[in-house]
PDB file of C-alpha atoms in Angstrom:
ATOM      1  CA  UNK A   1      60.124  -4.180  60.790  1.00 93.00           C
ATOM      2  CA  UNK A   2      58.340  -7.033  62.280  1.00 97.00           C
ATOM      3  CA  UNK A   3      54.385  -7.346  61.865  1.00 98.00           C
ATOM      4  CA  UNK A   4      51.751  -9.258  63.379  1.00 98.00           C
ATOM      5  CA  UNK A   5      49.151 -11.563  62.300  1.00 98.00           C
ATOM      6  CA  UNK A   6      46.772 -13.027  63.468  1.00 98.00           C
ATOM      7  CA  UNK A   7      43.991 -15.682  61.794  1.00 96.00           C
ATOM      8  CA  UNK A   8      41.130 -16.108  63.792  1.00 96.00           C
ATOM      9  CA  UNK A   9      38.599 -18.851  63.052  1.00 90.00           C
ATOM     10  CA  UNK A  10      36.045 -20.492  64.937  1.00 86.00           C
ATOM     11  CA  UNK A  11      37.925 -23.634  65.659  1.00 87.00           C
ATOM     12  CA  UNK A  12      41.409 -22.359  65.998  1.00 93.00           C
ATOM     13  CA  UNK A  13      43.329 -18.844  65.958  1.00 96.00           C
ATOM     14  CA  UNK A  14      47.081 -18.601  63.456  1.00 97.00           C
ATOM     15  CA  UNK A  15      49.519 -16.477  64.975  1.00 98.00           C
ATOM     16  CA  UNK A  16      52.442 -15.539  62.862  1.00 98.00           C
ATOM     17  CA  UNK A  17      55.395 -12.889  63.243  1.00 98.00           C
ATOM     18  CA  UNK A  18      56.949 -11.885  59.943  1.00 97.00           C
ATOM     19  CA  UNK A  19      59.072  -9.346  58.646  1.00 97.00           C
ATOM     20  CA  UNK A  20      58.945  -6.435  56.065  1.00 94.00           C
ATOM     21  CA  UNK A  21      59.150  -8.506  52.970  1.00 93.00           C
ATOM     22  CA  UNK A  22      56.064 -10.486  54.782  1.00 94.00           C
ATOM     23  CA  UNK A  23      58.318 -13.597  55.342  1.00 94.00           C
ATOM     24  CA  UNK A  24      56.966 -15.938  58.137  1.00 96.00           C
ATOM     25  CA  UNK A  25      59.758 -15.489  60.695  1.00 97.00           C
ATOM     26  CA  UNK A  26      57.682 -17.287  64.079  1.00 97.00           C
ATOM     27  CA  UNK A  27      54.440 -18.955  64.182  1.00 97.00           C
ATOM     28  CA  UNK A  28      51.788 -20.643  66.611  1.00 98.00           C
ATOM     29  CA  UNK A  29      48.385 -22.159  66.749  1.00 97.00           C
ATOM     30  CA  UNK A  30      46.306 -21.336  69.261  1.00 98.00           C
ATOM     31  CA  UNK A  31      42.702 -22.885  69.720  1.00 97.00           C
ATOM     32  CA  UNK A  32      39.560 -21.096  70.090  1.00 96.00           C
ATOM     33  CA  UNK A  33      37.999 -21.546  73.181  1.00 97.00           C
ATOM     34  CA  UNK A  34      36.513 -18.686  75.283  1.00 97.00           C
ATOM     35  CA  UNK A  35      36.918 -15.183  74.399  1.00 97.00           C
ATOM     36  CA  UNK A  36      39.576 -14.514  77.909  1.00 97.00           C
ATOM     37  CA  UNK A  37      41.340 -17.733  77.349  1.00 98.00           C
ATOM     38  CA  UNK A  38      41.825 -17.571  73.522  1.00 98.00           C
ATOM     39  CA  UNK A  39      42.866 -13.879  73.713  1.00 98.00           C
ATOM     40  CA  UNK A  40      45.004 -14.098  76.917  1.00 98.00           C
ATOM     41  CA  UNK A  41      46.690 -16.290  75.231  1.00 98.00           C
ATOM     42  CA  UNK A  42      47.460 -14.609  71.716  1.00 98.00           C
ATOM     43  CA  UNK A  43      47.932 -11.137  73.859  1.00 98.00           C
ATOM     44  CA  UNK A  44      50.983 -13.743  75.611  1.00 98.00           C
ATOM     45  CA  UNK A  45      52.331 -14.918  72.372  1.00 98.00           C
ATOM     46  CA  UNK A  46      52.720 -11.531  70.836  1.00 98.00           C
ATOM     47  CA  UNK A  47      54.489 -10.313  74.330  1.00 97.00           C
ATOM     48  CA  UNK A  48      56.891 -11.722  72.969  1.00 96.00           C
ATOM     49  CA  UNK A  49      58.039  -9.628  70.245  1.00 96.00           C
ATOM     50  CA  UNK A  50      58.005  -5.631  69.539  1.00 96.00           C
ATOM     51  CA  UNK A  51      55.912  -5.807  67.166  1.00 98.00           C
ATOM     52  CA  UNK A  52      55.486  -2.508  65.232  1.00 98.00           C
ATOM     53  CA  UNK A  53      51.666  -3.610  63.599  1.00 98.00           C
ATOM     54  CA  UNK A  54      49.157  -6.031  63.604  1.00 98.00           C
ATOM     55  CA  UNK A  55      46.936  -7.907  61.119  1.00 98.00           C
ATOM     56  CA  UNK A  56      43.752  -9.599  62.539  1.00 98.00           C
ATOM     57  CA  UNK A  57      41.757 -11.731  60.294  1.00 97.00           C
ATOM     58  CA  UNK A  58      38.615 -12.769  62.730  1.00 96.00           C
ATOM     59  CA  UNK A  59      35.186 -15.137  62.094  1.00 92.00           C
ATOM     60  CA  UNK A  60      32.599 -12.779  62.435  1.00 87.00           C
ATOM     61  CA  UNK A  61      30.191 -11.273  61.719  1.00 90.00           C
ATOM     62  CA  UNK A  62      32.329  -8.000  62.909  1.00 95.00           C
ATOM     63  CA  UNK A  63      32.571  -4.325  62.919  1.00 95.00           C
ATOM     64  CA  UNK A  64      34.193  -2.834  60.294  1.00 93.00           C
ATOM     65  CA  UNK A  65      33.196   0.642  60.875  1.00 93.00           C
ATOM     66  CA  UNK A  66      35.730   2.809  62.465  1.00 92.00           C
ATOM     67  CA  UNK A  67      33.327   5.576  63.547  1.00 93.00           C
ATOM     68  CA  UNK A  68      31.269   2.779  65.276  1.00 95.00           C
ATOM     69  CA  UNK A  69      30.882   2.419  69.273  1.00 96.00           C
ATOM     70  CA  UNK A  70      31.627  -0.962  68.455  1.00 96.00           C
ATOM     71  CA  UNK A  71      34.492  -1.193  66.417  1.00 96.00           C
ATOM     72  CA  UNK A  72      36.829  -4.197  66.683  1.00 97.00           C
ATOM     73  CA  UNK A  73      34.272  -6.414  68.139  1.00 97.00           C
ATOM     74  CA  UNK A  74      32.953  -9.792  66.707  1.00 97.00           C
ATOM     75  CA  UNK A  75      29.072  -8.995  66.952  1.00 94.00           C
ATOM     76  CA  UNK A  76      26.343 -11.216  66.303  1.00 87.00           C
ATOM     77  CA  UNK A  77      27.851 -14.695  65.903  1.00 86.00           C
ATOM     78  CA  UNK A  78      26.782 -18.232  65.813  1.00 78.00           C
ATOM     79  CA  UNK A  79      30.097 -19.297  68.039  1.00 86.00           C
ATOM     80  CA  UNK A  80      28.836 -19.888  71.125  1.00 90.00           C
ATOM     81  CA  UNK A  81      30.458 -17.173  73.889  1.00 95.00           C
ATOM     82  CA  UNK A  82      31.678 -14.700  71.013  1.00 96.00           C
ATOM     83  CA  UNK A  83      28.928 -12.499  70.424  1.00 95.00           C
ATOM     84  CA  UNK A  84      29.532  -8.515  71.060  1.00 96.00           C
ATOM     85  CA  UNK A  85      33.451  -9.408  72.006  1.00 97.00           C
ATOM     86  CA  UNK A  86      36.019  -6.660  72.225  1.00 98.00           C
ATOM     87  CA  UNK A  87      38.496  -8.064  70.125  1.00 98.00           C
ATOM     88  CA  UNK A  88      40.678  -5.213  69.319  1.00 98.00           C
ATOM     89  CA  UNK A  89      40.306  -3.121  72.117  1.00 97.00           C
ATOM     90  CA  UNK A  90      42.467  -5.490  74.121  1.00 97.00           C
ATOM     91  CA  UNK A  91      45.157  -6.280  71.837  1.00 98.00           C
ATOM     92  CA  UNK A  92      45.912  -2.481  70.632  1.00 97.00           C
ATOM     93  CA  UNK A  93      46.188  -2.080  74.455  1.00 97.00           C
ATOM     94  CA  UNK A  94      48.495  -4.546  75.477  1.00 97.00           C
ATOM     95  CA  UNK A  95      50.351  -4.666  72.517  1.00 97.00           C
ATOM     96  CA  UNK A  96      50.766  -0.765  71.835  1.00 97.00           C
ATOM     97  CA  UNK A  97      50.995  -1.246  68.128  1.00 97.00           C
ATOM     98  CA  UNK A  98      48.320  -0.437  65.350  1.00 97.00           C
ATOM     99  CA  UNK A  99      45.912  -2.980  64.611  1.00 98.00           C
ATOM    100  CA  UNK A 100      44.355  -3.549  60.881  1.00 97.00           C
ATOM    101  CA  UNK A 101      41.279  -5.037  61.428  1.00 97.00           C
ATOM    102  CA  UNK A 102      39.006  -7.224  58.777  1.00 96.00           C
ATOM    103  CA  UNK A 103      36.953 -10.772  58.568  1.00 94.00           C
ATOM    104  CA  UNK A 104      38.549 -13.777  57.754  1.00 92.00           C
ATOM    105  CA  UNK A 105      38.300 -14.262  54.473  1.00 94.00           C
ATOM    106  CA  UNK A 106      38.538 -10.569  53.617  1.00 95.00           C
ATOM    107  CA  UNK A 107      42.006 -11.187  54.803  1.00 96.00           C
ATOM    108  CA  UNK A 108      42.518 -14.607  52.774  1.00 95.00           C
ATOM    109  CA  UNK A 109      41.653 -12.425  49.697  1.00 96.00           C
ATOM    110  CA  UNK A 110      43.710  -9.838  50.309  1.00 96.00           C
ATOM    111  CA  UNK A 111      46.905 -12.183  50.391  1.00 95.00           C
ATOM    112  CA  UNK A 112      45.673 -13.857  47.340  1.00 95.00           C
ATOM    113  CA  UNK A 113      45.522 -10.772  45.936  1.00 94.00           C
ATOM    114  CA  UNK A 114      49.204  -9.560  46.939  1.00 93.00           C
ATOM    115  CA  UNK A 115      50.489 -12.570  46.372  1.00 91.00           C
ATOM    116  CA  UNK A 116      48.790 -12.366  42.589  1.00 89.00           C
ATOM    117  CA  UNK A 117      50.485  -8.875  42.194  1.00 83.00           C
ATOM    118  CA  UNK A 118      54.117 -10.284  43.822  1.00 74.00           C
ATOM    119  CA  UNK A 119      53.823 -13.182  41.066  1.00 74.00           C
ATOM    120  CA  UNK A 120      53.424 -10.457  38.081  1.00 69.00           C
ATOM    121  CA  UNK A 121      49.831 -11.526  37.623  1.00 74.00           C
ATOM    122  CA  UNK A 122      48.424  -8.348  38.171  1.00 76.00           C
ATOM    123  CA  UNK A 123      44.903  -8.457  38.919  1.00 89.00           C
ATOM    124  CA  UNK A 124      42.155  -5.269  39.058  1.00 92.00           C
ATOM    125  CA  UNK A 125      39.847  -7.854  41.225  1.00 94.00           C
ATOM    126  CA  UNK A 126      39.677 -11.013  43.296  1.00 95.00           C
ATOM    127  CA  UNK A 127      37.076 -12.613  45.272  1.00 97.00           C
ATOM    128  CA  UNK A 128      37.795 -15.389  47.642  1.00 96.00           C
ATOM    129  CA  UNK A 129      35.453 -18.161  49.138  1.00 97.00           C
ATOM    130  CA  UNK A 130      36.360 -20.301  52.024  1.00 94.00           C
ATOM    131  CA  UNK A 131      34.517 -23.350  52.371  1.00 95.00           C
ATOM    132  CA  UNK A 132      35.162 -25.722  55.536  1.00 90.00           C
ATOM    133  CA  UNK A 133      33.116 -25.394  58.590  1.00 86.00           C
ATOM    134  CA  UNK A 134      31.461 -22.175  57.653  1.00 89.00           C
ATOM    135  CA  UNK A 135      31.089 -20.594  54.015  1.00 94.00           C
ATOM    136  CA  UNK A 136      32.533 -16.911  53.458  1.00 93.00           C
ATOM    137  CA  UNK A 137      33.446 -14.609  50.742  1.00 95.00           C
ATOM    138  CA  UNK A 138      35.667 -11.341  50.511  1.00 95.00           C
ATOM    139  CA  UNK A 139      36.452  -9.167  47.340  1.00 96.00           C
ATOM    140  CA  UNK A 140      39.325  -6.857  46.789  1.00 95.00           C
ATOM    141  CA  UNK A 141      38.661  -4.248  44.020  1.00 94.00           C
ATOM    142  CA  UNK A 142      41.667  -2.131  42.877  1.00 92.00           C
ATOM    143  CA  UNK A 143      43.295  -2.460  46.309  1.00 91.00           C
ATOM    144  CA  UNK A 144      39.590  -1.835  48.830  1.00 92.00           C
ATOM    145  CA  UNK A 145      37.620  -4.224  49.965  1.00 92.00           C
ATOM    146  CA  UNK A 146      34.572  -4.575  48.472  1.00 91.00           C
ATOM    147  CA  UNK A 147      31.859  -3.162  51.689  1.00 82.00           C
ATOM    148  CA  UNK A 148      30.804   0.077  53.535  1.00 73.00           C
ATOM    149  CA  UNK A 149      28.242   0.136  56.142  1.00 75.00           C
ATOM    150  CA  UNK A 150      29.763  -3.352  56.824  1.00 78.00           C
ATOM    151  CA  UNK A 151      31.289  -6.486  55.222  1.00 85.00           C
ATOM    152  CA  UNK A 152      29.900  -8.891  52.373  1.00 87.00           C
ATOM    153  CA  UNK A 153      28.246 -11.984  53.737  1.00 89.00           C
ATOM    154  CA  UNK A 154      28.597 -13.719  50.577  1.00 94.00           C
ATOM    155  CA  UNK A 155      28.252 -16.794  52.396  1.00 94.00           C
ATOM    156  CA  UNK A 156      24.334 -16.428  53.645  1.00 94.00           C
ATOM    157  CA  UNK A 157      23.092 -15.871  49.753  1.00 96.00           C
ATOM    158  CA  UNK A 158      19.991 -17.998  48.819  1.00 97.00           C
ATOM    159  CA  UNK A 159      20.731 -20.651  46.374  1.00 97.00           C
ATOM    160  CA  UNK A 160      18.474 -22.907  44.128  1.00 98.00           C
ATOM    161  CA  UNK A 161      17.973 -25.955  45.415  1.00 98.00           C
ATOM    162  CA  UNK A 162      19.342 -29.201  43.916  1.00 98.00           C
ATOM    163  CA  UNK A 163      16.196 -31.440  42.415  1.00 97.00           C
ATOM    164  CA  UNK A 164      17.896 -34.742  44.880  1.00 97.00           C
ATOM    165  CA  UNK A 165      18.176 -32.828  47.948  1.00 97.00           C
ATOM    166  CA  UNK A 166      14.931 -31.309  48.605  1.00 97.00           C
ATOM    167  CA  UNK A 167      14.124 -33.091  51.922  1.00 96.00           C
ATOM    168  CA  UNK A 168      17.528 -31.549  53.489  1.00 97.00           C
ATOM    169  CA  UNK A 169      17.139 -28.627  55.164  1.00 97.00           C
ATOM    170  CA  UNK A 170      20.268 -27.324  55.456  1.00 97.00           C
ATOM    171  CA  UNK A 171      22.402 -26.569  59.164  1.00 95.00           C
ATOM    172  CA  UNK A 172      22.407 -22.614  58.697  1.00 93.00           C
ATOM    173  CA  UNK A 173      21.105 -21.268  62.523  1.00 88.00           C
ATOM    174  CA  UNK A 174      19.775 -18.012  61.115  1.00 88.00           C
ATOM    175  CA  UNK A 175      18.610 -19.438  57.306  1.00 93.00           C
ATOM    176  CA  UNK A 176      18.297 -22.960  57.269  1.00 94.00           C
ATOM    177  CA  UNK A 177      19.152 -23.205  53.205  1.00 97.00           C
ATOM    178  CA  UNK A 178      21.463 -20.350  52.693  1.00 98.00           C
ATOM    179  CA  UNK A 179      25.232 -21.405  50.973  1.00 98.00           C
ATOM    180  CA  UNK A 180      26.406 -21.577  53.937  1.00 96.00           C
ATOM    181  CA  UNK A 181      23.914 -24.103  55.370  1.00 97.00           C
ATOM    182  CA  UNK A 182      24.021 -26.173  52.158  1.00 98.00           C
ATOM    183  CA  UNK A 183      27.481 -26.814  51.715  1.00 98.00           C
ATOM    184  CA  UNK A 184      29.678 -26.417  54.961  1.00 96.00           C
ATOM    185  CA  UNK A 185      31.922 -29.123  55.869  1.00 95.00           C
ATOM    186  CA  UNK A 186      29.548 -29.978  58.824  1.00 95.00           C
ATOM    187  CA  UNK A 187      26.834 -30.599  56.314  1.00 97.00           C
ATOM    188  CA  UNK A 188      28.706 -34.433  55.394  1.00 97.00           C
ATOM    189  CA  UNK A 189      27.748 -35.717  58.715  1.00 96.00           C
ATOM    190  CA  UNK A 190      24.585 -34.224  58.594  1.00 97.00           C
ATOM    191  CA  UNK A 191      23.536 -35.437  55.050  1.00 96.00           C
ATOM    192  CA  UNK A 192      25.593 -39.039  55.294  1.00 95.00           C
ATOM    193  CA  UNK A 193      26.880 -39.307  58.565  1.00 96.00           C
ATOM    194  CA  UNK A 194      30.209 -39.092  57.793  1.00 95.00           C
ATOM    195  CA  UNK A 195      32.867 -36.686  57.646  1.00 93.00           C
ATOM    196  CA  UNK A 196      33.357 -34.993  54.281  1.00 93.00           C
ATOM    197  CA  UNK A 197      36.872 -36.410  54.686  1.00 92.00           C
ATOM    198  CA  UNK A 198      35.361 -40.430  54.694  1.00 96.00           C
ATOM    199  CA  UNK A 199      33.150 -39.077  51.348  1.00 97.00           C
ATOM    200  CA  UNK A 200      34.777 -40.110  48.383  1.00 97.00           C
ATOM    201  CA  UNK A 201      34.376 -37.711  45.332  1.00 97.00           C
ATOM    202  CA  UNK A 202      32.255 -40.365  43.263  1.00 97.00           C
ATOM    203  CA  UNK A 203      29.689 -40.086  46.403  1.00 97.00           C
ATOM    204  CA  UNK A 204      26.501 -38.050  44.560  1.00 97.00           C
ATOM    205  CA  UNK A 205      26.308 -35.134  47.532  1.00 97.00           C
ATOM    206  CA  UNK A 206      29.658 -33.905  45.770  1.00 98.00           C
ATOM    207  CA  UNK A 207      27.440 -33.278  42.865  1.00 98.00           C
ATOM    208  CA  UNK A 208      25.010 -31.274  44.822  1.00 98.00           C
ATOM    209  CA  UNK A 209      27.867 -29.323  46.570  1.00 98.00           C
ATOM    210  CA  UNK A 210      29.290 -28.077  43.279  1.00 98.00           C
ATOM    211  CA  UNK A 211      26.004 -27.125  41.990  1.00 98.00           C
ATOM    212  CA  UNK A 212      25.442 -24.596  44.919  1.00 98.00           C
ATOM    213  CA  UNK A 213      28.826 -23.680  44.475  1.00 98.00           C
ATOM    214  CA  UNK A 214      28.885 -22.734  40.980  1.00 98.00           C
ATOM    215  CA  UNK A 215      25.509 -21.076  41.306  1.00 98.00           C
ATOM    216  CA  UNK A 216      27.760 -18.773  44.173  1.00 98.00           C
ATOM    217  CA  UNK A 217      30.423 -18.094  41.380  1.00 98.00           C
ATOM    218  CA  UNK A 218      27.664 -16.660  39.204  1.00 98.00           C
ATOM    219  CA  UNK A 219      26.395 -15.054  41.073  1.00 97.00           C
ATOM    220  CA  UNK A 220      29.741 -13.512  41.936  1.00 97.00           C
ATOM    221  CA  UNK A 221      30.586 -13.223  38.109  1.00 98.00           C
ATOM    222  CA  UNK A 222      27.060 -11.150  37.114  1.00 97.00           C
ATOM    223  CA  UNK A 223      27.022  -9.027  39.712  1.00 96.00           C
ATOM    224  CA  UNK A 224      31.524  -7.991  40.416  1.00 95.00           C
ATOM    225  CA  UNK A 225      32.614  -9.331  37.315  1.00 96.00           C
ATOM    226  CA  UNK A 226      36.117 -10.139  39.225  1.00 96.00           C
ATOM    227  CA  UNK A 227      39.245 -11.253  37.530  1.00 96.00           C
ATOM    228  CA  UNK A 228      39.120 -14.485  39.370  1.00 96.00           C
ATOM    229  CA  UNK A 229      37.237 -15.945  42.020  1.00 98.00           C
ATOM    230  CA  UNK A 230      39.296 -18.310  44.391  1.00 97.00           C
ATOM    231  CA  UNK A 231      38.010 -21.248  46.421  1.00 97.00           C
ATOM    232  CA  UNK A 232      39.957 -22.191  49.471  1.00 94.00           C
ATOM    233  CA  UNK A 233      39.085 -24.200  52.935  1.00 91.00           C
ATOM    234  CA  UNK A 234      38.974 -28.137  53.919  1.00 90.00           C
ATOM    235  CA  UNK A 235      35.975 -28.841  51.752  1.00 95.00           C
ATOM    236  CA  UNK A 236      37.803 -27.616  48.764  1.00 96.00           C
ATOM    237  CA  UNK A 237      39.595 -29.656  46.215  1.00 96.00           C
ATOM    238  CA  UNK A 238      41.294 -29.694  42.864  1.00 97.00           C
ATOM    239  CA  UNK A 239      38.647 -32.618  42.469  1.00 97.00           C
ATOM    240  CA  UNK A 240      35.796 -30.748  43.642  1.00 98.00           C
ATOM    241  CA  UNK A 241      36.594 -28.064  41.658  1.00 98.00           C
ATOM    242  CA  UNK A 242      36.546 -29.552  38.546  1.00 98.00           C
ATOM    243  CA  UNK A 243      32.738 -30.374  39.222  1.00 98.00           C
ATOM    244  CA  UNK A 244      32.240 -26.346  40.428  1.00 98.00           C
ATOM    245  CA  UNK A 245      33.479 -25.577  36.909  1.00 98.00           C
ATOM    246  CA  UNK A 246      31.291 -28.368  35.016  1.00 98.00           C
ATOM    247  CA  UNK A 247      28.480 -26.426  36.356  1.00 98.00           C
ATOM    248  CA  UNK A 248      29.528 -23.095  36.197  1.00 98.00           C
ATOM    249  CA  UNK A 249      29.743 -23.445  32.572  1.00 98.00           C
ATOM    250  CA  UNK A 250      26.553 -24.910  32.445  1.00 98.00           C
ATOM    251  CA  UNK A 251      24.923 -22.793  34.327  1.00 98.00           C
ATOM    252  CA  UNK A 252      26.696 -19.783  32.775  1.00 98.00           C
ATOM    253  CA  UNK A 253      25.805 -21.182  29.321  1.00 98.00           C
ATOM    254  CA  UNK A 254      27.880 -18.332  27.250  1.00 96.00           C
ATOM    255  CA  UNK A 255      26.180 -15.367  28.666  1.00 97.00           C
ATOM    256  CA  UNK A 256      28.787 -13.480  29.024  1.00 97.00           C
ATOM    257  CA  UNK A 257      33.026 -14.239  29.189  1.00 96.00           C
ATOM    258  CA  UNK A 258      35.216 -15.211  31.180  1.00 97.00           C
ATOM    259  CA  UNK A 259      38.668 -16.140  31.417  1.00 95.00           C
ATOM    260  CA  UNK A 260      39.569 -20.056  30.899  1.00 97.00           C
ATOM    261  CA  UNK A 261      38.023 -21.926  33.871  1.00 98.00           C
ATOM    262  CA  UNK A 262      40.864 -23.496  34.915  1.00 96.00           C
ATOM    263  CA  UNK A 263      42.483 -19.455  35.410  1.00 95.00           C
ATOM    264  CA  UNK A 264      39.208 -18.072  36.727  1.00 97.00           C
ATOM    265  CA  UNK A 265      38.121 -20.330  39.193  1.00 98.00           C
ATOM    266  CA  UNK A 266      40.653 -21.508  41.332  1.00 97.00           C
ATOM    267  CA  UNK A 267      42.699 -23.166  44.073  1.00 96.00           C
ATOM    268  CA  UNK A 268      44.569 -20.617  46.171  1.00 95.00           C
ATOM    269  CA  UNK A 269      48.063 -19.602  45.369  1.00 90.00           C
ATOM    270  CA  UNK A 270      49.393 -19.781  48.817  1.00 84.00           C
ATOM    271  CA  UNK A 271      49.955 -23.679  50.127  1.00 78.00           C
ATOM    272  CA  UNK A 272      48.454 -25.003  53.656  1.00 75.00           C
ATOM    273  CA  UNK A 273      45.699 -21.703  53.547  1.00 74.00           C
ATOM    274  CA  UNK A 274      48.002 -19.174  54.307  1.00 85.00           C
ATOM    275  CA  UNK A 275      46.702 -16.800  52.172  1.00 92.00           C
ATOM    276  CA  UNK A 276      44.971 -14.321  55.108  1.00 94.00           C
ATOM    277  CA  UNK A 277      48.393 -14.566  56.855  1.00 96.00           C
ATOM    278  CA  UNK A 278      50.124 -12.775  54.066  1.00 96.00           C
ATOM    279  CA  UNK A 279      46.877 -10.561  53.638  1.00 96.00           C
ATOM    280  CA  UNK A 280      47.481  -9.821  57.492  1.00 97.00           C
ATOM    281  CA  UNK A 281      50.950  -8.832  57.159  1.00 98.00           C
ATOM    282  CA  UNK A 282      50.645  -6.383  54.252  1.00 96.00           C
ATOM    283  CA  UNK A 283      47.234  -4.989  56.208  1.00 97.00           C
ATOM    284  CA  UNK A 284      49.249  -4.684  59.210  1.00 98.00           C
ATOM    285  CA  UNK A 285      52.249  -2.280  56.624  1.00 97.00           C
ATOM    286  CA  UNK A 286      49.553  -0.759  55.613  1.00 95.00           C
ATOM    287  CA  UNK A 287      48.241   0.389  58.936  1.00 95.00           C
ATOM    288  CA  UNK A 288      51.214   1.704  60.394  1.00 95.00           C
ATOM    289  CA  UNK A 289      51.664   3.711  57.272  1.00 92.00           C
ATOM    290  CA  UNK A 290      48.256   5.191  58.402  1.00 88.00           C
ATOM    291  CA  UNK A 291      49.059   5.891  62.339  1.00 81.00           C
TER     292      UNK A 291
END
């Protein structure tokens, strides 16, 4: 068996080829320019293969629906060019194989969550944020994903703001202040003018980062009560995550349980973010199980 996957994000798009035990046998990066280029080019790589499913992964928002006119597409998104493309349309067609279709991180959690079960750490839930240039969630709840009339946009949820960073209005195009706009990777350069790689962890704006973040992972915990909740992307760090818990425990302040912080909220399990690539493959199984 060899399955498809592909990882689609805003900057760049993951193409991998891997086998029935969802081993990485071929692999390419592809960047994301225009909707023909960037999908001429994946349809190319894929050419290459007999590939008996797929597993796309895609920024979105998307359509999820299957009963929708617009199913497959990426709909109304902030990267420029994307908005209301055909995204699986094309590659079902020229690479006559079924396609599992989901958001990014929908797919990141879905490997974390295989990859949980594959490790004997059997888990009933899982949520997974990305943090790097945009913010995301996706939960997986025995098995589904979380979402019906269309997928959680965990990453667009209003926050409290931090006392010291009133006067920032945050880089969100639709909210201004949401997560998302609060605590992106771009938001470094547009607090400090710097990269978030030149800000050292001692810099004070981590501070405010973790308390938005940990105010996300209550939110998470009060209203899914998940098993864990996983934190992945370039802003993310073991470092930064040790503030997230400070003030997730504060902000929690013994309401209710949870696991020990170090288990509950964590770094992923899969190295160099390949968790939506192993979500992909065992999306794309699952799919050709279905046709």
């Amino acid at each position: 068996m060899l399955l498809g996957s592909i990882e689609a994000g805003g900057t760049k798009f993951v193409c991998a080829v891997g086998d029935g035990d969802y081993r990485i046998k071929n692999q390419t990066v592809i960047p994301t320019t225009t909707p023909a280029e960037t999908l001429t080019a994946t349809i190319n790589y894929f050419k290459q293969f007999k590939l008996d499913a797929i597993g796309i992964a895609s920024f979105g928002p998307i359509e999820i629906r299957r009963h929708a006119d617009d199913y497959g597409f990426i709909t109304k998104t902030p990267k420029p060019g994307w908005s209301q493309t055909d995204f699986v349309g094309p590659i079902r067609q020229a690479l006559d194989c079924p396609v599992a279709w989901t958001t990014d991180v929908n797919g990141s959690a879905y490997g974390e969550y295989v990859m949980a079960g594959l490790t004997n750490d059997q888990l009933d839930s899982l949520v997974y944020y990305t943090i790097g240039t945009g913010v995301g969630a996706g939960a997986v709840i025995n098995g589904q994903f979380l979402g019906a009339v269309g997928h959680p946009e965990m990453g667009h949820v209003l926050v409290k703001r931090h006392p010291d960073d009133l006067a920032f209005k945050g880089i969100c195009p639709f909210h201004g202040d949401c997560l998302e706009g609060l605590v992106a990777g771009p938001t470094f350069e547009a607090r400090t003018g710097r990269p978030g790689s030149e800000v050292p962890l001692t810099d004070p704006v981590w501070d405010i980062m973790s308390y938005y973040v940990a105010q996300a992972a209550l939110q998470t915990t009060l209203t899914i009560r998940p098993d864990k909740i996983v934190f992945g992307g370039g802003v993310v760090s073991e470092g930064f995550l040790q503030k997230v818990r400070r003030d997730f425990k504060t902000l929690l302040n013994g309401y209710v349980t949870v696991p020990a912080l170090a288990d509950y909220l964590t770094m992923p399990l899969m190295a160099n973010n390949g968790s939506a690539t192993l979500g992909d493959f065992a999306l794309a199984a699952q799919e050709l199980k279905r046709a």
